[in-house]
Coordinates of N, CA and C and ligand atoms in Angstrom, one line a residue:
M1 N 5.4 -10.9 -11.3 CA 5.8 -10.0 -10.2 C 4.8 -8.9 -10.0
N2 N 4.3 -8.8 -8.8 CA 3.4 -7.7 -8.4 C 4.1 -6.6 -7.6
F3 N 3.9 -5.4 -8.0 CA 4.6 -4.3 -7.3 C 3.5 -3.4 -6.6
R4 N 3.8 -3.1 -5.3 CA 2.8 -2.3 -4.5 C 3.5 -1.5 -3.5
N5 N 2.8 -0.5 -3.0 CA 3.4 0.3 -2.0 C 3.7 -0.4 -0.7
V6 N 4.8 0.0 0.0 CA 5.1 -0.6 1.3 C 4.2 0.0 2.4
T7 N 3.7 -0.8 3.3 CA 3.0 -0.2 4.5 C 3.7 -0.6 5.7
T8 N 3.4 -0.1 6.9 CA 4.0 -0.4 8.1 C 3.8 -1.9 8.5
A9 N 2.8 -2.5 8.0 CA 2.5 -3.9 8.2 C 3.6 -4.8 7.6
D10 N 4.3 -4.2 6.6 CA 5.3 -5.0 5.9 C 6.7 -5.0 6.5
L11 N 6.9 -4.1 7.5 CA 8.2 -3.8 8.0 C 9.0 -5.0 8.6
T12 N 8.2 -5.8 9.3 CA 8.9 -7.0 9.9 C 9.5 -7.9 8.8
D13 N 8.6 -8.2 7.8 CA 9.1 -9.1 6.7 C 10.2 -8.4 6.0
C14 N 10.1 -7.1 5.7 CA 11.1 -6.4 5.0 C 12.4 -6.3 5.7
A15 N 12.4 -6.2 7.0 CA 13.6 -6.1 7.8 C 14.4 -7.5 7.7
R16 N 13.7 -8.6 7.7 CA 14.3 -9.9 7.6 C 15.0 -10.0 6.2
F17 N 14.2 -9.6 5.2 CA 14.6 -9.6 3.9 C 15.9 -8.7 3.7
F18 N 15.8 -7.5 4.2 CA 16.9 -6.5 4.0 C 18.2 -7.0 4.7
S19 N 18.1 -7.6 5.9 CA 19.3 -8.1 6.6 C 19.9 -9.3 5.8
D20 N 19.0 -10.1 5.3 CA 19.6 -11.3 4.5 C 20.4 -10.8 3.3
V21 N 19.9 -9.7 2.6 CA 20.5 -9.2 1.4 C 21.9 -8.5 1.8
F22 N 21.8 -7.6 2.7 CA 23.0 -6.8 2.9 C 24.1 -7.5 3.8
N23 N 23.7 -8.6 4.5 CA 24.7 -9.4 5.2 C 25.4 -10.3 4.3
A24 N 25.0 -10.5 3.0 CA 25.6 -11.4 2.1 C 26.5 -10.6 1.1
E25 N 27.2 -11.3 0.2 CA 28.0 -10.7 -0.8 C 27.2 -9.7 -1.6
P26 N 27.7 -8.6 -2.1 CA 29.1 -8.2 -2.0 C 29.2 -7.2 -0.8
W27 N 28.2 -7.0 0.0 CA 28.2 -6.0 1.1 C 28.8 -6.5 2.4
N28 N 28.4 -7.7 2.7 CA 28.9 -8.4 3.9 C 28.7 -7.5 5.1
E29 N 27.6 -6.8 5.3 CA 27.3 -5.9 6.4 C 26.9 -6.7 7.6
N30 N 26.6 -6.0 8.7 CA 26.4 -6.6 10.0 C 25.0 -6.2 10.5
W31 N 23.9 -6.6 9.8 CA 22.6 -6.2 10.3 C 22.0 -7.3 11.1
S32 N 21.4 -6.9 12.3 CA 20.6 -7.9 13.0 C 19.1 -7.6 12.5
V33 N 18.2 -8.5 12.8 CA 16.8 -8.2 12.5 C 16.4 -6.9 13.2
G34 N 16.9 -6.7 14.4 CA 16.5 -5.5 15.2 C 17.0 -4.2 14.5
S35 N 18.3 -4.2 14.2 CA 18.8 -3.0 13.6 C 18.2 -2.7 12.2
S36 N 18.0 -3.8 11.4 CA 17.4 -3.5 10.1 C 15.9 -3.1 10.3
H37 N 15.2 -3.6 11.3 CA 13.9 -3.1 11.5 C 13.9 -1.6 11.9
Q38 N 14.8 -1.2 12.7 CA 14.9 0.2 13.1 C 15.2 1.1 11.8
R39 N 16.1 0.6 11.1 CA 16.5 1.3 9.8 C 15.3 1.5 8.9
L40 N 14.6 0.4 8.7 CA 13.4 0.5 7.8 C 12.3 1.3 8.4
S41 N 12.1 1.2 9.7 CA 11.0 2.0 10.4 C 11.3 3.4 10.3
D42 N 12.6 3.8 10.5 CA 13.0 5.2 10.4 C 12.7 5.7 9.0
C43 N 13.1 4.9 8.0 CA 12.8 5.3 6.6 C 11.3 5.6 6.5
A44 N 10.5 4.7 7.0 CA 9.0 4.7 6.8 C 8.4 5.9 7.5
L45 N 9.1 6.4 8.6 CA 8.5 7.5 9.3 C 8.9 8.9 8.7
T46 N 9.8 8.8 7.7 CA 10.2 10.1 7.1 C 9.0 10.7 6.4
P47 N 8.8 12.0 6.5 CA 7.7 12.7 5.8 C 7.8 12.4 4.3
N48 N 6.7 12.2 3.7 CA 6.6 11.9 2.2 C 7.3 10.6 1.9
F49 N 7.3 9.7 2.8 CA 7.9 8.3 2.5 C 7.1 7.7 1.4
L50 N 7.9 7.0 0.5 CA 7.2 6.3 -0.6 C 8.1 5.0 -0.8
G51 N 7.6 3.9 -0.5 CA 8.3 2.6 -0.7 C 7.5 1.6 -1.5
M52 N 8.2 0.7 -2.2 CA 7.5 -0.3 -3.0 C 8.2 -1.6 -2.8
V53 N 7.4 -2.7 -2.8 CA 7.9 -4.1 -2.8 C 7.5 -4.7 -4.1
G54 N 8.3 -5.7 -4.5 CA 7.9 -6.6 -5.6 C 7.8 -7.9 -5.0
E55 N 6.7 -8.6 -5.2 CA 6.5 -9.9 -4.6 C 5.8 -10.8 -5.6
D56 N 6.0 -12.1 -5.4 CA 5.3 -13.1 -6.1 C 4.9 -14.2 -5.1
D57 N 4.5 -15.4 -5.6 CA 4.0 -16.4 -4.6 C 5.1 -16.9 -3.7
T58 N 6.4 -16.6 -3.9 CA 7.4 -17.0 -3.0 C 7.6 -15.9 -1.9
G59 N 6.9 -14.8 -2.0 CA 7.1 -13.7 -1.0 C 7.8 -12.5 -1.6
I60 N 8.4 -11.7 -0.7 CA 9.1 -10.5 -1.2 C 10.3 -10.8 -2.0
A61 N 10.4 -10.2 -3.2 CA 11.6 -10.5 -4.0 C 12.4 -9.2 -4.2
A62 N 11.9 -8.0 -3.9 CA 12.6 -6.8 -4.1 C 11.9 -5.7 -3.3
L63 N 12.8 -4.7 -2.9 CA 12.3 -3.6 -2.0 C 13.0 -2.3 -2.4
A64 N 12.2 -1.2 -2.4 CA 12.7 0.1 -2.6 C 12.1 1.0 -1.6
L65 N 12.9 1.8 -0.9 CA 12.4 2.7 0.1 C 13.0 4.1 -0.1
G66 N 12.2 5.1 0.1 CA 12.7 6.5 0.0 C 11.6 7.5 0.3
Y67 N 11.9 8.7 0.1 CA 11.0 9.8 0.4 C 11.2 11.0 -0.5
W68 N 10.2 11.8 -0.8 CA 10.4 13.0 -1.6 C 10.4 14.2 -0.7
Q69 N 11.1 15.2 -1.2 CA 11.2 16.5 -0.6 C 10.8 17.6 -1.6
R70 N 10.1 18.6 -1.1 CA 9.9 19.8 -1.9 C 11.2 20.5 -2.1
Y71 N 11.5 21.0 -3.3 CA 12.6 21.8 -3.6 C 12.2 22.9 -4.6
Q72 N 12.0 24.1 -4.1 CA 11.4 25.2 -4.9 C 10.1 24.6 -5.5
E73 N 10.0 24.7 -6.8 CA 8.7 24.2 -7.4 C 8.8 22.7 -7.7
E74 N 9.9 22.1 -7.4 CA 10.1 20.7 -7.7 C 9.9 19.7 -6.6
K75 N 9.8 18.4 -6.9 CA 9.9 17.4 -5.9 C 11.1 16.5 -6.2
H76 N 11.9 16.3 -5.2 CA 13.1 15.4 -5.4 C 12.9 14.2 -4.5
Y77 N 13.2 13.0 -5.1 CA 13.0 11.8 -4.4 C 14.4 11.3 -4.0
Y78 N 14.5 10.9 -2.7 CA 15.8 10.3 -2.2 C 15.6 8.8 -2.0
L79 N 16.2 8.0 -2.8 CA 16.1 6.6 -2.7 C 17.1 6.1 -1.6
L80 N 16.6 5.6 -0.5 CA 17.4 5.3 0.6 C 17.9 3.8 0.6
E81 N 17.0 2.9 0.2 CA 17.4 1.5 0.1 C 16.8 0.9 -1.1
F82 N 17.5 0.0 -1.7 CA 17.0 -0.7 -2.9 C 17.7 -2.1 -2.9
C83 N 16.9 -3.1 -3.0 CA 17.6 -4.5 -3.0 C 16.6 -5.5 -3.6
V84 N 17.3 -6.6 -4.1 CA 16.6 -7.8 -4.6 C 17.1 -9.0 -3.8
A85 N 16.2 -9.9 -3.6 CA 16.6 -11.2 -2.9 C 17.8 -11.8 -3.4
N86 N 18.7 -12.3 -2.5 CA 20.0 -12.8 -3.0 C 19.9 -13.8 -4.1
E87 N 19.0 -14.8 -3.9 CA 18.9 -15.9 -4.9 C 18.1 -15.4 -6.2
R88 N 17.6 -14.2 -6.2 CA 16.9 -13.7 -7.4 C 17.6 -12.6 -8.1
Q89 N 18.8 -12.3 -7.7 CA 19.6 -11.2 -8.4 C 20.0 -11.6 -9.8
G90 N 20.1 -10.6 -10.7 CA 20.5 -10.9 -12.0 C 19.4 -11.4 -13.0
E91 N 18.2 -11.5 -12.5 CA 17.1 -12.0 -13.3 C 16.2 -10.8 -13.9
G92 N 16.6 -9.6 -13.7 CA 15.9 -8.5 -14.2 C 14.8 -7.9 -13.2
I93 N 14.8 -8.5 -12.0 CA 13.8 -8.0 -11.0 C 14.1 -6.6 -10.6
G94 N 15.3 -6.2 -10.4 CA 15.7 -4.9 -10.0 C 15.3 -3.9 -11.0
T95 N 15.5 -4.2 -12.3 CA 15.1 -3.4 -13.4 C 13.6 -3.2 -13.4
L96 N 12.8 -4.2 -13.2 CA 11.3 -4.1 -13.1 C 10.9 -3.2 -12.0
L97 N 11.5 -3.4 -10.8 CA 11.1 -2.6 -9.6 C 11.5 -1.1 -9.9
M98 N 12.6 -0.9 -10.5 CA 13.0 0.5 -10.8 C 12.0 1.1 -11.7
E99 N 11.5 0.4 -12.7 CA 10.5 0.9 -13.7 C 9.2 1.2 -12.9
A100 N 8.8 0.3 -12.1 CA 7.5 0.5 -11.3 C 7.7 1.7 -10.4
L101 N 8.8 1.9 -9.8 CA 9.1 3.0 -8.9 C 9.0 4.3 -9.7
H102 N 9.7 4.3 -10.9 CA 9.7 5.4 -11.8 C 8.3 5.9 -12.1
A103 N 7.5 4.9 -12.5 CA 6.1 5.2 -12.9 C 5.3 5.8 -11.7
R104 N 5.5 5.2 -10.5 CA 4.9 5.7 -9.3 C 5.3 7.2 -9.0
L105 N 6.6 7.4 -9.1 CA 7.2 8.7 -8.8 C 6.6 9.8 -9.8
Q106 N 6.5 9.4 -11.0 CA 5.9 10.3 -12.0 C 4.5 10.6 -11.7
E107 N 3.7 9.7 -11.2 CA 2.3 9.9 -10.8 C 2.3 11.0 -9.7
E108 N 3.4 10.9 -8.8 CA 3.5 11.7 -7.7 C 4.0 13.1 -8.0
G109 N 4.4 13.3 -9.3 CA 4.9 14.6 -9.7 C 6.4 14.8 -9.3
V110 N 7.1 13.7 -9.1 CA 8.6 13.9 -8.7 C 9.3 14.2 -10.0
N111 N 10.3 15.1 -9.9 CA 11.1 15.6 -11.0 C 12.5 15.0 -11.1
R112 N 13.0 14.5 -10.0 CA 14.4 14.1 -9.9 C 14.6 13.0 -8.8
I113 N 15.5 12.1 -9.0 CA 15.8 11.1 -8.0 C 17.3 11.1 -7.7
Y114 N 17.6 11.0 -6.4 CA 19.0 10.9 -6.0 C 19.1 9.6 -5.2
T115 N 20.3 9.1 -5.3 CA 20.7 8.0 -4.4 C 22.2 8.0 -4.1
L116 N 22.5 7.3 -3.1 CA 23.9 7.2 -2.6 C 24.3 5.8 -2.6
T117 N 25.4 5.4 -3.3 CA 25.9 4.0 -3.2 C 27.4 4.0 -3.3
A118 N 28.0 2.9 -3.1 CA 29.4 2.8 -3.1 C 29.9 2.8 -4.5
R119 N 31.1 3.4 -4.7 CA 31.7 3.5 -6.0 C 32.2 2.2 -6.5
D120 N 32.2 2.0 -7.8 CA 32.8 0.8 -8.4 C 32.3 -0.5 -7.8
T121 N 31.0 -0.6 -7.7 CA 30.3 -1.8 -7.2 C 29.3 -2.2 -8.3
P122 N 28.8 -3.5 -8.2 CA 27.7 -3.9 -9.1 C 26.5 -2.9 -9.0
A123 N 26.3 -2.4 -7.8 CA 25.2 -1.4 -7.6 C 25.4 -0.2 -8.5
Q124 N 26.6 0.3 -8.6 CA 26.8 1.5 -9.5 C 26.5 1.1 -10.9
D125 N 27.0 -0.1 -11.3 CA 26.7 -0.6 -12.7 C 25.2 -0.6 -12.9
F126 N 24.5 -1.2 -11.9 CA 23.0 -1.3 -12.0 C 22.3 0.1 -12.2
Y127 N 22.7 1.0 -11.3 CA 22.1 2.3 -11.4 C 22.4 3.0 -12.7
G128 N 23.7 2.8 -13.2 CA 24.1 3.4 -14.5 C 23.2 2.9 -15.6
K129 N 22.9 1.6 -15.5 CA 22.1 1.0 -16.6 C 20.6 1.5 -16.4
A130 N 20.2 1.8 -15.2 CA 18.9 2.3 -15.0 C 18.7 3.8 -15.2
G131 N 19.7 4.4 -15.8 CA 19.6 5.8 -16.2 C 20.2 6.9 -15.2
F132 N 20.8 6.4 -14.1 CA 21.4 7.3 -13.2 C 22.8 7.7 -13.7
Y133 N 23.3 8.9 -13.3 CA 24.6 9.3 -13.7 C 25.3 9.8 -12.4
V134 N 26.6 9.8 -12.5 CA 27.4 10.4 -11.4 C 27.4 11.9 -11.6
S135 N 26.9 12.6 -10.6 CA 26.7 14.0 -10.8 C 28.0 14.7 -10.9
P136 N 28.1 15.5 -12.0 CA 29.4 16.3 -12.2 C 29.4 17.5 -11.3
K137 N 28.2 17.9 -10.7 CA 28.2 19.2 -10.0 C 28.2 19.0 -8.5
M138 N 27.6 17.9 -8.0 CA 27.4 17.7 -6.6 C 28.4 16.8 -6.0
I139 N 28.8 17.0 -4.8 CA 29.7 16.1 -4.1 C 29.1 15.7 -2.8
L140 N 29.4 14.5 -2.3 CA 29.0 14.1 -0.9 C 30.2 14.4 0.0
M141 N 30.0 15.2 1.0 CA 31.1 15.5 1.9 C 30.8 14.8 3.3
A142 N 31.8 14.4 4.0 CA 31.6 13.7 5.2 C 32.7 14.2 6.2
R143 N 32.4 14.1 7.5 CA 33.3 14.4 8.5 C 33.2 13.3 9.6
R144 N 34.4 12.8 10.1 CA 34.3 11.7 11.1 C 34.4 12.3 12.5
Y145 N 33.7 11.6 13.4 CA 33.8 11.9 14.8 C 34.4 10.7 15.6
Ligands
LIG201 C1 22.0 -4.2 -7.4 C2 20.7 -4.9 -7.5 C3 19.6 -4.0 -6.9 C4 20.4 -5.1 -9.0 O1 19.1 -5.8 -9.2 P1 19.1 -7.1 -10.1 O2 17.7 -7.6 -10.2 O3 20.1 -8.1 -9.6 O4 19.6 -6.5 -11.5 P2 19.0 -6.8 -13.0 O5 18.9 -8.3 -13.2 O6 17.7 -6.0 -13.2 O7 20.2 -6.2 -13.9 C5 20.1 -5.0 -14.6 C6 21.5 -4.5 -15.0 O8 22.2 -4.1 -13.8 C7 23.6 -4.5 -13.9 N1 23.9 -5.4 -12.9 C8 23.1 -6.1 -12.1 N2 23.8 -6.9 -11.2 C9 25.1 -6.7 -11.5 C10 26.3 -7.3 -11.1 N3 26.3 -8.2 -10.0 N4 27.5 -6.9 -11.6 C11 27.5 -6.0 -12.6 N5 26.3 -5.4 -13.1 C12 25.2 -5.8 -12.6 C13 23.8 -5.1 -15.3 O9 24.1 -4.0 -16.2 C14 22.3 -5.5 -15.6 O10 22.1 -5.5 -17.0 P3 22.3 -6.8 -17.9 O11 21.5 -7.9 -17.3 O12 21.8 -6.3 -19.2 O13 23.8 -7.1 -17.9 C15 20.7 -6.3 -6.8 O14 21.6 -7.1 -7.4 C16 20.9 -6.2 -5.3 O15 19.9 -6.1 -4.6 N6 22.1 -6.3 -4.9 C17 22.4 -6.3 -3.4 C18 21.9 -5.0 -2.7 C19 22.4 -3.8 -3.5 O16 23.5 -3.7 -4.0 N7 21.5 -2.8 -3.6 C20 21.8 -1.5 -4.2 C21 22.7 -0.6 -3.6 S1 22.2 0.0 -2.1

């Protein structure tokens, strides 16, 4: 598996990949190729965007997208999207991509990573295994319109 930075030239392939993953179990979301392309393009346009793909001779197998922000003397990375191809999940590819991302972020001088995911899901188990913890100090607040 080769890991490299995402470029804008990858976005069309990544959008198809992303909608295939999140329209399937366990998320069963409702992404069209158009809406997922907009989602990923918006991520890529964020200042200090940093994304990585894992690929082999079958094509893209995993994707991580996010951006870092200055916070006082620190850099904090916000992981916006992370996924592995449906038929390749559970093979350790997500763990390898997370390690590659971690190495890349350390090169960049990032001190901390945040992500948002749904409670009590396989994704929470995955992030827990990858060293993330549920913050005892911070809460996500939301308001509906
Ligand atoms: C969640 C996801 C990124 C994990 O990547 P992966 O390559 O499948 O995970 P790995 O094979 O590297 O597994 C690493 C660990 O994560 C946990 N894990 C992974 N998939 C899991 C599942 N379906 N249920 C419970 N734990 C799981 C396990 O603890 C596993 O360790 P183990 O193999 O020692 O048991 C991947 O399954 C995925 O893309 N899922 C759909 C999209 C998604 O949920 N993205 C993240 C949230 S936005």
